[in-house]
mmCIF file of C-alpha atoms in Angstrom:
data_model
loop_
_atom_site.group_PDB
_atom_site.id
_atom_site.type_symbol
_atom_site.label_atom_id
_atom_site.label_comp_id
_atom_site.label_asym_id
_atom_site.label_seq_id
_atom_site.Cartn_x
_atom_site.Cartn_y
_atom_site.Cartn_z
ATOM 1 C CA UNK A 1 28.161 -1.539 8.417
ATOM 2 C CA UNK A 2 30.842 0.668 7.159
ATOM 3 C CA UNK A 3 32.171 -1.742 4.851
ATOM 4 C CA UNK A 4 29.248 -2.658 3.519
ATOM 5 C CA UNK A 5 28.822 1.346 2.837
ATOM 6 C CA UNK A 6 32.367 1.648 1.584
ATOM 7 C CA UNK A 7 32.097 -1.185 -0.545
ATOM 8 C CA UNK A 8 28.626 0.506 -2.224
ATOM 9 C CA UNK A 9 26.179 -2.343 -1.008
ATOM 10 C CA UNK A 10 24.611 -0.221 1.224
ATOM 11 C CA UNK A 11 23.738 3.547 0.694
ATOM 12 C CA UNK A 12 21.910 5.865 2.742
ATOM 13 C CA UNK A 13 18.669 4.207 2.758
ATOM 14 C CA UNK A 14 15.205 3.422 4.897
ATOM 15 C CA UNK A 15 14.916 0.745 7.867
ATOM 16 C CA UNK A 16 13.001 -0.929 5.131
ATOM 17 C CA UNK A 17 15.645 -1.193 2.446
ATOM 18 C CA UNK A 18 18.124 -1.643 4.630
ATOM 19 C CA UNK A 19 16.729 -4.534 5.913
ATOM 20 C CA UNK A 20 15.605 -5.712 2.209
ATOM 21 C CA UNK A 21 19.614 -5.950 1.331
ATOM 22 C CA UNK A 22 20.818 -7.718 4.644
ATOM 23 C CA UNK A 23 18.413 -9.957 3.740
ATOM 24 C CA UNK A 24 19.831 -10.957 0.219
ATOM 25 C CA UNK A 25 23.299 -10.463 1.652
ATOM 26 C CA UNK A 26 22.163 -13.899 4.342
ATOM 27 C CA UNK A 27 20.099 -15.447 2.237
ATOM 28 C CA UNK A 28 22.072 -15.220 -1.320
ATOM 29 C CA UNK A 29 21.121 -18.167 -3.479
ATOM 30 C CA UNK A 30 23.506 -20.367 -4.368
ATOM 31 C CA UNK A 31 24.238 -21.129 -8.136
ATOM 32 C CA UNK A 32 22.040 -24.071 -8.238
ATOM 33 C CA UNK A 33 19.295 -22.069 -7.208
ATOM 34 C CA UNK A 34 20.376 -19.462 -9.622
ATOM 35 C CA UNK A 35 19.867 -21.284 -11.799
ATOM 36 C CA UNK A 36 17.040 -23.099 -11.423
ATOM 37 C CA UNK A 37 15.609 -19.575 -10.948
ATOM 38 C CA UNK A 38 16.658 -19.035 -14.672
ATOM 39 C CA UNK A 39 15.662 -21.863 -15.539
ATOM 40 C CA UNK A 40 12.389 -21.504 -14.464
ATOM 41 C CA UNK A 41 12.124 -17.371 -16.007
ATOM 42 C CA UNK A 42 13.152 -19.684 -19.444
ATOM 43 C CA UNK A 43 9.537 -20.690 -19.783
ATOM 44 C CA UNK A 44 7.622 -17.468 -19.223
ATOM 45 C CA UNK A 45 7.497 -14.706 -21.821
ATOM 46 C CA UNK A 46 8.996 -12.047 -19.480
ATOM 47 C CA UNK A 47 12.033 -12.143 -16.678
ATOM 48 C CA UNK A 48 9.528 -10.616 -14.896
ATOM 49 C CA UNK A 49 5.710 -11.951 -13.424
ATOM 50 C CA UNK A 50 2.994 -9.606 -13.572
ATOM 51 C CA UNK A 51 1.890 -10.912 -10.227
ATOM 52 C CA UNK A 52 3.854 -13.312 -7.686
ATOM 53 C CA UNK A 53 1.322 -14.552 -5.383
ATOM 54 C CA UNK A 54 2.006 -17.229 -2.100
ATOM 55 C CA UNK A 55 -0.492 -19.617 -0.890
ATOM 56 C CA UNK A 56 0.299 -21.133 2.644
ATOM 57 C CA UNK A 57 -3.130 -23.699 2.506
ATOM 58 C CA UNK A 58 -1.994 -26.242 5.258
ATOM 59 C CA UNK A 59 -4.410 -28.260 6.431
ATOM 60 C CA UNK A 60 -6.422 -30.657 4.390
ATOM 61 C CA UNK A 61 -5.874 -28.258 1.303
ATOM 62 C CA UNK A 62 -2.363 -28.939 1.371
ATOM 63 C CA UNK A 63 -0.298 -31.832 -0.163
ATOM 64 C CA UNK A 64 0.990 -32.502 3.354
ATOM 65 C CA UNK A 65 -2.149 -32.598 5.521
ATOM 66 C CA UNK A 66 -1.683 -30.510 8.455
ATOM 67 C CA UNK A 67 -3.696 -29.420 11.905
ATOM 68 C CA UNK A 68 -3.598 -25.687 10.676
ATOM 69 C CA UNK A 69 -5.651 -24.091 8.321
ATOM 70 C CA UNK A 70 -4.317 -20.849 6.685
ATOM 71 C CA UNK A 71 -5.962 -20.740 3.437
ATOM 72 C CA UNK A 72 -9.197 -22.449 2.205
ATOM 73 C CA UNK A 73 -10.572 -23.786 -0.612
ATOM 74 C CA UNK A 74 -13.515 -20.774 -0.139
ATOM 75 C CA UNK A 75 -10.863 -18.057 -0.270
ATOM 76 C CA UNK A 76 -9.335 -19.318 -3.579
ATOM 77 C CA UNK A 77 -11.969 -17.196 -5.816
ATOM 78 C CA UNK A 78 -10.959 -14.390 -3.904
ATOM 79 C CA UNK A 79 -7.433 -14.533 -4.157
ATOM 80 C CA UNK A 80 -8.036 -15.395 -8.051
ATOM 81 C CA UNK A 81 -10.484 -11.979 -7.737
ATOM 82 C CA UNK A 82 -7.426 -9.846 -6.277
ATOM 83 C CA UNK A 83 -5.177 -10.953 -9.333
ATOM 84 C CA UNK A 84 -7.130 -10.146 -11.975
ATOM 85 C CA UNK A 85 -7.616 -6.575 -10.625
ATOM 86 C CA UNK A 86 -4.105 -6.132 -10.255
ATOM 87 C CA UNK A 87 -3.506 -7.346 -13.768
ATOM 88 C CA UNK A 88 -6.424 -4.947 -14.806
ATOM 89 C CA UNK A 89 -4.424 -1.794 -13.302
ATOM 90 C CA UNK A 90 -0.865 -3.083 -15.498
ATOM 91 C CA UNK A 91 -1.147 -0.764 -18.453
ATOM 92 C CA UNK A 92 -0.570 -1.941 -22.077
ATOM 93 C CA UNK A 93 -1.611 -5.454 -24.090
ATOM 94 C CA UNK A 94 2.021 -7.231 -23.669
ATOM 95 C CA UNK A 95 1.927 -10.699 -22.020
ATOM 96 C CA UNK A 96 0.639 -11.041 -18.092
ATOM 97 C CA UNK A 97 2.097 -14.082 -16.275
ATOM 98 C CA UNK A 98 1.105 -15.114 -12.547
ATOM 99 C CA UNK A 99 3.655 -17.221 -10.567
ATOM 100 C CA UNK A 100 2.205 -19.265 -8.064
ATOM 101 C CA UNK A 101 3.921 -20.430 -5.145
ATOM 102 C CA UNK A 102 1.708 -22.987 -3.075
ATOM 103 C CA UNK A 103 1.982 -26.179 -0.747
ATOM 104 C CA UNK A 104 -1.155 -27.490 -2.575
ATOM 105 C CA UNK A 105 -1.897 -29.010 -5.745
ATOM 106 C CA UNK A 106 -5.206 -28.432 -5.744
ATOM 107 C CA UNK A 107 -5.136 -25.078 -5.151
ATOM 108 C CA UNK A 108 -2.834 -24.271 -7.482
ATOM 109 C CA UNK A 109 -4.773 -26.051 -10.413
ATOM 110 C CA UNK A 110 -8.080 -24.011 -8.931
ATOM 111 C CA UNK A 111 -6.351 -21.197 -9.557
ATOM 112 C CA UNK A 112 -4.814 -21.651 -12.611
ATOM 113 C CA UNK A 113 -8.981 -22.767 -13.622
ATOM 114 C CA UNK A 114 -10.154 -19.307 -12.684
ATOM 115 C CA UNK A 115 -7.650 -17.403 -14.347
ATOM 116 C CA UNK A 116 -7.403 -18.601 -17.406
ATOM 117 C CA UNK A 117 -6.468 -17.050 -19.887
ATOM 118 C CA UNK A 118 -4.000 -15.279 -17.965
ATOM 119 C CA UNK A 119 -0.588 -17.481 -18.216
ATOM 120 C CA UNK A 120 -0.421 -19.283 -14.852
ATOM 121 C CA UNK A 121 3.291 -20.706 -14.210
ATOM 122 C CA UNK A 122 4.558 -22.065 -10.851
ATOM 123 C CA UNK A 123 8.066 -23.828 -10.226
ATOM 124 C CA UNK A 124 8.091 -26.962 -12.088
ATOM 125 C CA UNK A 125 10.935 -28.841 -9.848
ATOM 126 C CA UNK A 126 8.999 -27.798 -6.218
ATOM 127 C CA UNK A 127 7.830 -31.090 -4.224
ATOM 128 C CA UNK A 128 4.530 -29.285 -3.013
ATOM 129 C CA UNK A 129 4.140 -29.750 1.180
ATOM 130 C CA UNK A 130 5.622 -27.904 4.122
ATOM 131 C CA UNK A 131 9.161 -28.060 4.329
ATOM 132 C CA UNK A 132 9.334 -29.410 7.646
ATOM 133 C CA UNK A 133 12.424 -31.613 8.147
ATOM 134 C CA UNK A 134 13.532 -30.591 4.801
ATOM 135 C CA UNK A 135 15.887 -32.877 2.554
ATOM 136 C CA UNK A 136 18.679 -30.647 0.507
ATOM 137 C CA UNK A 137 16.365 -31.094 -2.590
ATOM 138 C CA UNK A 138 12.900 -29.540 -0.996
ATOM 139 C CA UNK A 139 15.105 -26.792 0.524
ATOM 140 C CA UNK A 140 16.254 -26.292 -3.126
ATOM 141 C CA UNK A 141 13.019 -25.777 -4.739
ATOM 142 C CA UNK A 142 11.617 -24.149 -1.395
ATOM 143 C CA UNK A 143 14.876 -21.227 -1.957
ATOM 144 C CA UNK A 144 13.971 -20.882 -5.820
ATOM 145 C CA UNK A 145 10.428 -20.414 -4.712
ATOM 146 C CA UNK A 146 11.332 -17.591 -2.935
ATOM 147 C CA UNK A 147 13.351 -16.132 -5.186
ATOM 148 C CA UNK A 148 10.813 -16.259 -7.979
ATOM 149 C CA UNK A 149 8.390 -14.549 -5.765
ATOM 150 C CA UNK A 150 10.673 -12.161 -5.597
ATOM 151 C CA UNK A 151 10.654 -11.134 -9.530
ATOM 152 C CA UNK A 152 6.924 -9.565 -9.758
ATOM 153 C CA UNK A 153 5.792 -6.442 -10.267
ATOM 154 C CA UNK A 154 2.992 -7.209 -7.251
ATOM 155 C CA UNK A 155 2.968 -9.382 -4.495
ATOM 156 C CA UNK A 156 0.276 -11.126 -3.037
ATOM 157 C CA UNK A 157 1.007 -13.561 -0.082
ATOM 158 C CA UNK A 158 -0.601 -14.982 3.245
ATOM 159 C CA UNK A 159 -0.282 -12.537 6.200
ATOM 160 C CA UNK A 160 0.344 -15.224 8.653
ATOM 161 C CA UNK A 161 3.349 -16.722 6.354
ATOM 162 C CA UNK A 162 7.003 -16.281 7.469
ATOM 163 C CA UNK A 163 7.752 -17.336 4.106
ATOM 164 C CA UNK A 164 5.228 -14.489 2.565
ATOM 165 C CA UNK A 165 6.929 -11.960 4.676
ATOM 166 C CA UNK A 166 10.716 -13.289 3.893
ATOM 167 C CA UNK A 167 9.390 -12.953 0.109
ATOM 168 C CA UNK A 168 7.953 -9.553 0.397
ATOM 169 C CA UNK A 169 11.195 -8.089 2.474
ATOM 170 C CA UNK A 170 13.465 -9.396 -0.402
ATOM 171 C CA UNK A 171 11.247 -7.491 -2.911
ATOM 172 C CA UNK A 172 11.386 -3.923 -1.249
ATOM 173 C CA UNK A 173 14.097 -2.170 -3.731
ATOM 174 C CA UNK A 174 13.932 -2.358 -6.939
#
């Protein structure tokens, strides 16, 4: 802890932020997530998303089928509803973009249907699915998921997600 404060990375700072940066400092991409991260901030208009949102369907929703339900097919105009207020509240006519992180297909072209004409990205090289018994590649896209999530000016994500919560923790300081 006291190099860490010597060396500048950490300041006096909340539980919260604290947290935030021990975070990054275990979980710092590699540079082939880099830069499939910029790779993937290439196509938008911004380096920024207006709104990062996280959609942990599961069960029959989901590319992988799974027991679990977390997010349905009902819920989807309500998530959609949630955006579009938050883009509503962003002041000034520049370019909004939404990144979507999700495990289903469907959902994510559902959304991208009621939100249009907002720009709707997600991560083109993700293999949608839980990562369960990952393969190097799925843990690739799964890590530059995160870390896109992680470049929005809002969050939105499922309460119930470790993988919402890792996101939001890494987005605490800005």
């Amino acid at each position: 802890l006291k190099l860490l404060k010597r060396l500048g990375i950490i300041r006096k700072m909340s539980w919260l932020q604290y947290q935030t940066v021990i975070m990054r400092l275990l979980l710092n991409p590699s540079l082939d997530v880099q830069k499939s991260v910029q790779t993937e901030l290439s196509y938008t208009p911004s380096r920024w998303f207006s709104v990062a949102v996280h959609i942990r369907c599961a069960g029959n929703l989901a590319n992988v089928k799974e027991r679990t339900q977390m997010v349905s097919r009902t819920k989807l105009p309500y998530i959609a509803k949630m955006v579009r207020s938050i883009l509503k509240s962003i002041p000034g006519n520049q370019t909004k973009t939404v990144f979507i992180a999700t495990d289903s297909t469907t959902a994510l072209k559902i959304l991208k249907r009621l939100l249009y004409p907002n720009i709707v990205v997600s991560n083109r090289q993700v293999q949608r699915g839980h990562s369960t018994g990952a393969k190097l590649n799925i843990v690739h896209s799964t890590m530059t998921d995160l870390f896109l999530l992680t470049r929005s000016r809002a969050f939105i994500g499922v309460q119930r997600s470790g993988f919402s919560n890792v996101a939001v923790a890494l987005s605490r300081p800005r």
